Coordinates of C-alpha atoms in Angstrom, one line a residue:
X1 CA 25.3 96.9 -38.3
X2 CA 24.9 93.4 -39.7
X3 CA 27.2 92.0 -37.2
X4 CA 25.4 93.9 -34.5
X5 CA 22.1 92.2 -35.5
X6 CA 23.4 88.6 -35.7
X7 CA 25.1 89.2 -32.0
X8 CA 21.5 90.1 -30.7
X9 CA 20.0 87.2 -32.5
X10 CA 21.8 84.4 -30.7
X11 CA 22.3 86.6 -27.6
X12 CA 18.0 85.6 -27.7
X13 CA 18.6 82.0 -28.5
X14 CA 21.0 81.5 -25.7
X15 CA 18.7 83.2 -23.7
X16 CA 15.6 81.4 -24.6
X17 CA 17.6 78.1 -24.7
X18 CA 18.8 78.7 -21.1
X19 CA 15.4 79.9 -19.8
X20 CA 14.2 76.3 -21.5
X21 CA 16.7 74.4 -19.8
X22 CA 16.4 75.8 -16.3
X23 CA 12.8 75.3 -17.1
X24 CA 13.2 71.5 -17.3
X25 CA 15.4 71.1 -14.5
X26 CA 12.9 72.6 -12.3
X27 CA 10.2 70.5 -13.7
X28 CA 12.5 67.8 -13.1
X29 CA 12.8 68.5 -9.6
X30 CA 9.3 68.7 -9.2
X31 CA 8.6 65.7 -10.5
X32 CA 11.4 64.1 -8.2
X33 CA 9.5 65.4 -5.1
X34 CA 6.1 64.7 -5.8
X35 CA 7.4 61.5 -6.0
X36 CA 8.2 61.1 -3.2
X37 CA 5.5 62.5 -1.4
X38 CA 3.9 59.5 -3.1
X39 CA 1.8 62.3 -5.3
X40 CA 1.7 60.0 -8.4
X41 CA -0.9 61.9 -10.2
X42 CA 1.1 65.5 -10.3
X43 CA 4.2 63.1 -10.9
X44 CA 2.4 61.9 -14.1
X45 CA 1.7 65.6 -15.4
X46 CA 5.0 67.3 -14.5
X47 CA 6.5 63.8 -16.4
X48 CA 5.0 64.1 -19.1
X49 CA 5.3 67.8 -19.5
X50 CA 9.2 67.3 -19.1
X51 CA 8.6 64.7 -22.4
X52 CA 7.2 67.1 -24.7
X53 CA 9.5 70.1 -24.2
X54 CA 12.5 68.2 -23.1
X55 CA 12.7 65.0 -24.8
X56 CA 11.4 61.7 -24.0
X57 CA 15.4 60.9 -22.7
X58 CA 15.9 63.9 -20.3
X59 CA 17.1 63.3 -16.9
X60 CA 15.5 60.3 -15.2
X61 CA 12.2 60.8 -16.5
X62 CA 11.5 57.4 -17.9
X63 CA 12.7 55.8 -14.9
X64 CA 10.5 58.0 -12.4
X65 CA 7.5 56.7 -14.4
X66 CA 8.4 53.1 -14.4
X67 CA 8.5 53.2 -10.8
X68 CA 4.7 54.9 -10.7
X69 CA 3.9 52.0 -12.6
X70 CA 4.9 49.4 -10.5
X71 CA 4.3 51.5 -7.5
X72 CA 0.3 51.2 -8.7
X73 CA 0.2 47.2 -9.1
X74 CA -0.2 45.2 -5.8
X75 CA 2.5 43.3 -4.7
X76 CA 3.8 40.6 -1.8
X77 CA 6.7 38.7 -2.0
X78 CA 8.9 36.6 1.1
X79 CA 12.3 36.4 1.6
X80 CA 11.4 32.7 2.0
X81 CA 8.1 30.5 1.5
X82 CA 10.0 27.0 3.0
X83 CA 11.9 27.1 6.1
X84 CA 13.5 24.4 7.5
X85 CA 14.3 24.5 11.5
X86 CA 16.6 22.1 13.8
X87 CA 14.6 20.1 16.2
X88 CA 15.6 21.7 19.2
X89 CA 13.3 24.9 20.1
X90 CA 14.2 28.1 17.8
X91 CA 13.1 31.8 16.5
X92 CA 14.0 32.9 12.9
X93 CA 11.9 35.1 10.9
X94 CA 11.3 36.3 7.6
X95 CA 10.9 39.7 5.5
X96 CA 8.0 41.0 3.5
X97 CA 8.1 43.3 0.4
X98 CA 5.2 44.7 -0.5
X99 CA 3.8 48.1 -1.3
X100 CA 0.1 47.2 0.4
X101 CA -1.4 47.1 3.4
X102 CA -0.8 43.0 4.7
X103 CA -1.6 40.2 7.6
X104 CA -0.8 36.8 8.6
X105 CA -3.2 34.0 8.8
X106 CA -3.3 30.9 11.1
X107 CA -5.3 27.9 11.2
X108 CA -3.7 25.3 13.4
X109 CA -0.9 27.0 15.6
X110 CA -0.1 24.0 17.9
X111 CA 3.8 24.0 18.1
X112 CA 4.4 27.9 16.3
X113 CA 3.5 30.9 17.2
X114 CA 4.4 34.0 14.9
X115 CA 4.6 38.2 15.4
X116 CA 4.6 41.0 12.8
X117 CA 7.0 43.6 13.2
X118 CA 7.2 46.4 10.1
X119 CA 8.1 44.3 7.4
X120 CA 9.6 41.2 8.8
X121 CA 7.9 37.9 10.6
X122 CA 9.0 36.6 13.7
X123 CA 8.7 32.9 14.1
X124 CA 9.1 31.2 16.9
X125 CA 8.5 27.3 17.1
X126 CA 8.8 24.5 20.5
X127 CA 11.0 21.6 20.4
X128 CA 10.1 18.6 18.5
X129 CA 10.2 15.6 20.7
X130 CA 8.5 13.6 19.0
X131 CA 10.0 10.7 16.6
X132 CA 8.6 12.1 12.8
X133 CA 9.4 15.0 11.3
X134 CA 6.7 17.7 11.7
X135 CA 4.9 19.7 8.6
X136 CA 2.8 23.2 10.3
X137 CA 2.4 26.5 8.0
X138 CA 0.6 30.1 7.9
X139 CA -0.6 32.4 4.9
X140 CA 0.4 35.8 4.4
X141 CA -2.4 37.5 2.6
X142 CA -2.9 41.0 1.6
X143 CA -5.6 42.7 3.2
X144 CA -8.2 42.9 0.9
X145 CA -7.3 38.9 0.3
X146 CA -6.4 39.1 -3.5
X147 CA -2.8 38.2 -2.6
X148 CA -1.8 35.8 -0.5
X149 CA 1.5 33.7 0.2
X150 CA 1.8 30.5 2.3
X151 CA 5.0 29.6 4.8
X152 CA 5.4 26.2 4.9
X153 CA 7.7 25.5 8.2
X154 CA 9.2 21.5 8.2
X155 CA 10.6 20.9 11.7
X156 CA 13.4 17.8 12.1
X157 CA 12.5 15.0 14.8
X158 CA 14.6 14.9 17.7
X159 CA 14.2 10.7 18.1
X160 CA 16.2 8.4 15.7
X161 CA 14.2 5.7 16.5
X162 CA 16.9 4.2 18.9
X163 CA 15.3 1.1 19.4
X164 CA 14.7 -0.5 15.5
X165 CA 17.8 1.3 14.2
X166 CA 21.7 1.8 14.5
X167 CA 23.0 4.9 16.3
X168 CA 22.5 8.1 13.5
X169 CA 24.3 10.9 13.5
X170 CA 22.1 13.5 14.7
X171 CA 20.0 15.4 11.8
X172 CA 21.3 13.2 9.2
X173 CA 18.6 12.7 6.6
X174 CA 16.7 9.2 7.1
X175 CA 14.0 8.0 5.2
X176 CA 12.3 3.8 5.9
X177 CA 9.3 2.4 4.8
X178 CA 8.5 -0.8 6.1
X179 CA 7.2 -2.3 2.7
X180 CA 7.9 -1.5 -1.0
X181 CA 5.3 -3.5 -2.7
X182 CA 1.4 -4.3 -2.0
X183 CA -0.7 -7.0 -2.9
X184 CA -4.3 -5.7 -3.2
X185 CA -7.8 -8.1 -3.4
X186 CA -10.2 -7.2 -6.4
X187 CA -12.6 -5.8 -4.1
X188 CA -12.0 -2.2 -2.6
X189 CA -9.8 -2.3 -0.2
X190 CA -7.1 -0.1 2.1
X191 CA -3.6 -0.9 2.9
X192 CA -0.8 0.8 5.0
X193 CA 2.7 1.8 5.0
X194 CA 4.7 3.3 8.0
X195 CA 7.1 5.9 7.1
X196 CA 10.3 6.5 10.2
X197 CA 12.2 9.6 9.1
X198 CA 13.8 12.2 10.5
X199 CA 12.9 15.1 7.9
X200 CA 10.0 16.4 6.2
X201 CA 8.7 14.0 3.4
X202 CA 5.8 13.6 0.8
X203 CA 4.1 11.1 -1.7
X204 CA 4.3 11.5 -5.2
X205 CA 1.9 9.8 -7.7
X206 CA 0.6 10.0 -11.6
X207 CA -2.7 12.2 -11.5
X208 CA -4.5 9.8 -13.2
X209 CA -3.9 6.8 -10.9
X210 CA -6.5 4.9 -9.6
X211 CA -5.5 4.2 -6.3
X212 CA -6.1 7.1 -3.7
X213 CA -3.4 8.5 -1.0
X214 CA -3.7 10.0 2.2
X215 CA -1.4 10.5 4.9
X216 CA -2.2 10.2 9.0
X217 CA 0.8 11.7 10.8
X218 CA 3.6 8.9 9.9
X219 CA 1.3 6.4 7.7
X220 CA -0.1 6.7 4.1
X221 CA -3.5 5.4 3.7
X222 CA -3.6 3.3 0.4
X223 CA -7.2 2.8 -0.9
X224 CA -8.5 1.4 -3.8
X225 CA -11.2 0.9 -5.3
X226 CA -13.3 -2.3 -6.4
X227 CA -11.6 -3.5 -9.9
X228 CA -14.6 -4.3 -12.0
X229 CA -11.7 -6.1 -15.0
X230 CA -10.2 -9.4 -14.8
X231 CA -6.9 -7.6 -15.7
X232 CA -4.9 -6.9 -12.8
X233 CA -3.5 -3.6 -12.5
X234 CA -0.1 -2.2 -11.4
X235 CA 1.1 1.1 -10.5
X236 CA 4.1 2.9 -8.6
X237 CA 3.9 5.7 -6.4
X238 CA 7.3 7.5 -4.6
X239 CA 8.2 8.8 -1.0
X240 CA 10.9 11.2 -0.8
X241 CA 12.5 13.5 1.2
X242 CA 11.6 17.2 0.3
X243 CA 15.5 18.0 -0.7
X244 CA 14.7 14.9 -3.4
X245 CA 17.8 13.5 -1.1
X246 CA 16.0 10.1 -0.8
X247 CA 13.3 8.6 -2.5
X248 CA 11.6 5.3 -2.2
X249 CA 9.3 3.2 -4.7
X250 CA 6.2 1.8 -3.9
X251 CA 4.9 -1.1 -6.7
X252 CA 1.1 -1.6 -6.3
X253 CA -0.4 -4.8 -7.5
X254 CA -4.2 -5.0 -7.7
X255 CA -5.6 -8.7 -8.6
X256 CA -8.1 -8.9 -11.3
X257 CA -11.7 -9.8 -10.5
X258 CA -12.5 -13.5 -11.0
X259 CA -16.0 -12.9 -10.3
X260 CA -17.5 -10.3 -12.7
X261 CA -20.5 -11.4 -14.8
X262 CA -20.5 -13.6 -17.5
X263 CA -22.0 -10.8 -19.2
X264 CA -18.4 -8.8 -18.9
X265 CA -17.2 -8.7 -23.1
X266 CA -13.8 -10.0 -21.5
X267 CA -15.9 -12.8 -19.8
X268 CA -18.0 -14.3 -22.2
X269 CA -17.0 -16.3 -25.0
X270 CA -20.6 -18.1 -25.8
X271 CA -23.8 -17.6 -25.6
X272 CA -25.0 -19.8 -23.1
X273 CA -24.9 -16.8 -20.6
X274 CA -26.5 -13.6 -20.5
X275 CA -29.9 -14.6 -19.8
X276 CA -29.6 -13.0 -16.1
X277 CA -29.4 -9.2 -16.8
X278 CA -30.6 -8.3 -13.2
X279 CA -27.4 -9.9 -11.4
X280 CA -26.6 -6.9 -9.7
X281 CA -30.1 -5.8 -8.6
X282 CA -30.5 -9.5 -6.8
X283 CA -27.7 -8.4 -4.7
X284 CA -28.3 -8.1 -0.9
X285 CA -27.1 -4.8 0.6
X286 CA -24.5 -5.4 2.6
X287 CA -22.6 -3.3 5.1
X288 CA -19.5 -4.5 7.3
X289 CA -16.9 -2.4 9.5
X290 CA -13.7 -4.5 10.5
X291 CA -13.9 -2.9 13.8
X292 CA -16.9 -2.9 16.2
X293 CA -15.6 -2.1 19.0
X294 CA -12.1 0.1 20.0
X295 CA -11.3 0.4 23.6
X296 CA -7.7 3.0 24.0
X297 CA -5.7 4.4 26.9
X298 CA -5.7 7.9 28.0
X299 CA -3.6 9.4 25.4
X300 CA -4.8 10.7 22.1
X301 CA -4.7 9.0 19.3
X302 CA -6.1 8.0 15.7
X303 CA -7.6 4.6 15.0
X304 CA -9.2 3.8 11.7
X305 CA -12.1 1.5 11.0
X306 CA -12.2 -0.4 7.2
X307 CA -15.3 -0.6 5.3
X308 CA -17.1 -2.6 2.7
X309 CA -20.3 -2.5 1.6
X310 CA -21.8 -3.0 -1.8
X311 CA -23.8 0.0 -2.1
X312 CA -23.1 3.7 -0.6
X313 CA -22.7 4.6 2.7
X314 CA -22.5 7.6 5.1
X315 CA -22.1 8.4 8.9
X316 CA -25.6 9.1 10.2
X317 CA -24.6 9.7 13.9
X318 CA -21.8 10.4 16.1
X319 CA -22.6 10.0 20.1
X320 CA -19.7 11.4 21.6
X321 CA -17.8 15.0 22.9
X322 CA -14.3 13.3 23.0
X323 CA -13.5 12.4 19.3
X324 CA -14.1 13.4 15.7
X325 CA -14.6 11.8 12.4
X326 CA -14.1 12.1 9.0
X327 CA -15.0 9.8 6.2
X328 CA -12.2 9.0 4.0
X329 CA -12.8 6.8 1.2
X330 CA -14.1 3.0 2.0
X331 CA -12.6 4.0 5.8
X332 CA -13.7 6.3 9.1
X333 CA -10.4 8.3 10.6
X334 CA -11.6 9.0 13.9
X335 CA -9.4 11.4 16.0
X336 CA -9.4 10.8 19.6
X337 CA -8.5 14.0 22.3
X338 CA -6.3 13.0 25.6
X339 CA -8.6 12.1 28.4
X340 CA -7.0 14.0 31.6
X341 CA -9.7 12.8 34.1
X342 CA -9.6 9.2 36.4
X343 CA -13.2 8.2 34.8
X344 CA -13.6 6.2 31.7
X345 CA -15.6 7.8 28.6
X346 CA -17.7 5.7 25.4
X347 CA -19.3 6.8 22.5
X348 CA -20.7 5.5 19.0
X349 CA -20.8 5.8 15.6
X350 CA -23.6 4.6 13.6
X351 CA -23.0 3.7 9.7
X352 CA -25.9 3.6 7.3
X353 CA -26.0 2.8 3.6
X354 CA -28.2 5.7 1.4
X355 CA -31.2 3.3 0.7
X356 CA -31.5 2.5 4.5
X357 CA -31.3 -1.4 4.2
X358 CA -28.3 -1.5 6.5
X359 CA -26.7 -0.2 10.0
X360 CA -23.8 -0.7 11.8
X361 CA -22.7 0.6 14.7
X362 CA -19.1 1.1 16.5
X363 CA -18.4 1.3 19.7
X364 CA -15.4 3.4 21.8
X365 CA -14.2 3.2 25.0
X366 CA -11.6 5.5 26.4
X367 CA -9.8 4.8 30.0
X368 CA -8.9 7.2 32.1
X369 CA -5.8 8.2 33.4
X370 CA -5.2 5.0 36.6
X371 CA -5.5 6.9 39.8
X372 CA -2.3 6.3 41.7
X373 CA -2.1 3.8 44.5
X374 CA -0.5 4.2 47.7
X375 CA 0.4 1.5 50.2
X376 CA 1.8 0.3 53.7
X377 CA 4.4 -2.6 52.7
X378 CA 5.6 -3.0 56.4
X379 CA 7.9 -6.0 54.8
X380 CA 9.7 -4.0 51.6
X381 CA 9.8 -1.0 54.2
X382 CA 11.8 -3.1 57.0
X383 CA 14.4 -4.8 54.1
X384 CA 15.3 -1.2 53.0
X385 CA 15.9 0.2 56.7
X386 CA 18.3 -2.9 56.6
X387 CA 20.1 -2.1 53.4
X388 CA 20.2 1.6 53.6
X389 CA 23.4 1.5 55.4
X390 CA 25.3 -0.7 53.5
X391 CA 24.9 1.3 50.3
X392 CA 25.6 4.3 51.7
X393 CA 28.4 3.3 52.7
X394 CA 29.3 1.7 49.5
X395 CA 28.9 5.1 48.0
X396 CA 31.4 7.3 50.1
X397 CA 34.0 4.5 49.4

C-alpha cells in the first residue's frame, strides 16, 4: 500500500513538472513571435513571466530582452563617413543601419548628386578636371533630426600640374606649398600660401594661436592681428594630406611693434613719459583698402581686397547682382559668378568704419565674353588655295 502511495506521488510530480515545462516552452514561443511582430510590450510580459516560473536562464530569454532594449534606443550608423573617389567620373554608395525612420541632406550639390534606395546610398559624382583636389559632403539625419551623420566625399585632381612639375605618375599623392616661412609687419596684416596637390588636404594649428586660418579653394588666408608687444611672436602651423602621408611646416614670424606708447611697462624705463594719456584718442580714423578698383574676364572667380583701419569697420552696401561678399577678418572675399553675355557688368562695394568718420569705396568691372569676329582676308585665303595641294599630297605619300 505504501509503495502504491509513493508511485502516485511522483506519478503527480512528473506530471506537474511536465505540464510546467510545456508551459514555458509555449511561453517561450510566444515571446519569440511577438517579437517579431515587433510587439515589444506583450514580449516584455510573456519575458518576464518565463523569469519567474522558469528561471531567469531559460531558453533565450535574456537575449530576446536585450534586443527589445536596443530595439527601443534610436540608432544610425554608415558603413563609411569618408570616401575617397578616383578623378575620373564614378558611382559607389554606402549602407545605413538604423532602426528609425531617416533622410539625406544637401547643401551645395555642384559636382555629386546622391539617391536612397532601402538602406543603402547611391552616390554618383562628375569628373574632376580641374587641377586641386576637391572636398563636397551631405548629412544623413534621422527624421526627427536628433541623429545625424555627415559623408565627407574627397575627390582626386585629374591635372598634375604639367607645366611647373616633372611627369607624376597618375594618382600618386602630391603635396607643394610655395613657401614654408612668413615674415609678418606688427600691424594686422594677411599673407598667402598656394597649396598644388593632387589629394584632399587640411591645416592644422594650436587652438590657442593667435594667427587666424582660412582656406579659398587652393590658398590659405593667413591673418593676423595688430601685435600691441615689442616681442615678436612665432608660431607653426601644418598642411597635410588627409592619409597624414605628407605633411608640411609653416614657421610664422610676427615683428614686434616699435611703435607702442611710452606708456607700454615694456617701454618705459623713466619717467619723463607718461604725461600724454590720450595718445590713442588723438588718433585720426583711418580706413584704407589695397584695392580700389578690380576689373576680371568672363570667368568666375574670387579676388580678395586687404584692409586696415584703426578703428572697426563693416560693409554698408553692396551694388551689384553678379557677386557676393563676405567679411573675413581685416579682408573682403568677394565671389564672382561667370558672366555668359557679350556686355560688360560693374558694381560697388562701400566700406564704412562704426563711428562713421570714414568711407571707402571699391569698384568692379566684369567683361564679357569677346563676341567672335569674322573676316574676308582675300590674301591668307588666295595663299592657302595655293598650298592646299601640295600638302595633300604630302599626306597620301
Amino acid at each position: 500500500m505504501k509503495r502504491v502511495i509513493i508511485f502516485n506521488i511522483l506519478l503527480l510530480i512528473f506530471i506537474a513538472s511536465t505540464n510546467s515545462q510545456n508551459d514555458c516552452d509555449i511561453s517561450l514561443q510566444e515571446a519569440q513571435k511577438a517579437y517579431n511582430e515587433k510587439n515589444y510590450p506583450l514580449t516584455k510580459i510573456l519575458c518576464n513571466h518565463i523569469i519567474s516560473n522558469c528561471g531567469e536562464n531559460y531558453g533565450n530569454v535574456q537575449e530576446i530582452l536585450q534586443e527589445i532594449e536596443e530595439a527601443n534606443n534610436p540608432s544610425l550608423f554608415l558603413s563609411s563617413k569618408d570616401i575617397f573617389l578616383d578623378y575620373d567620373s564614378t558611382q559607389t554608395q554606402i549602407y545605413i543601419d538604423s532602426n528609425i525612420e531617416w533622410g539625406i541632406k544637401i547643401l551645395f550639390s555642384d559636382i555629386f548628386s546622391v539617391s536612397k534606395k532601402d538602406n543603402k546610398i547611391i552616390i554618383n559624382i562628375e569628373e574632376n578636371n580641374k587641377p586641386t583636389a576637391r572636398h563636397r559632403y551631405f548629412d544623413v539625419i534621422s527624421k526627427d533630426g536628433l541623429l545625424s551623420n555627415r559623408v565627407n566625399i574627397y575627390q582626386f585632381s585629374k591635372s598634375s600640374y604639367e607645366d611647373t612639375l616633372p611627369k607624376i605618375e597618375l594618382n600618386k599623392r602630391f603635396l607643394l606649398i610655395d613657401k614654408t616661412k612668413i615674415f609678418c609687419s606688427a600691424h594686422a596684416d594677411t599673407n598667402y600660401i598656394e597649396v598644388k596637390s593632387n589629394f584632399p588636404w587640411d591645416i592644422q594649428y594650436e587652438e590657442q594661436s593667435t594667427f587666424s586660418f582660412s582656406r579659398i579653394e587652393n590658398k590659405i588666408m593667413i591673418i593676423s592681428k595688430e601685435n600691441t608687444t615689442i616681442e615678436s611672436i612665432t608660431e607653426r602651423f601644418f598642411i597635410r594630406t588627409l592619409d597624414n602621408k605628407i605633411i608640411k611646416k609653416v614657421t610664422i614670424v610676427k615683428s614686434g611693434n616699435t611703435e607702442i606708447s611710452e606708456l607700454s611697462p615694456k617701454a618705459t624705463n623713466s619717467s619723463n613719459y607718461g604725461t600724454n594719456t590720450n595718445f590713442q584718442s588723438n588718433k585720426n580714423t583711418e580706413l584704407k583698402t589695397d584695392r580700389t578698383s578690380i576689373y576680371c574676364t568672363s570667368n568666375e572667380s574670387v579676388e580678395i581686397v586687404n584692409v586696415s583701419s584703426n578703428k572697426p569697420w563693416e560693409i554698408i552696401n553692396v551694388q551689384s547682382s553678379f557677386f557676393t561678399t563676405q567679411k573675413n577678418n581685416n579682408s573682403i572675399v568677394i565671389t564672382i559668378q561667370n558672366n555668359s553675355t557679350n556686355f560688360t557688368r560693374s558694381g560697388t562695394i562701400t566700406l564704412q568704419t562704426v563711428d562713421g568718420k570714414e568711407t571707402q569705396t571699391i569698384n568692379i568691372t566684369q567683361t564679357g565674353i569677346p563676341a567672335s569676329t569674322k573676316y574676308d582676308d582675300t590674301e591668307t585665303k588666295e595663299k592657302k588655295k595655293r598650298e592646299w595641294p601640295q600638302t595633300f599630297i604630302h599626306i597620301i605619300i
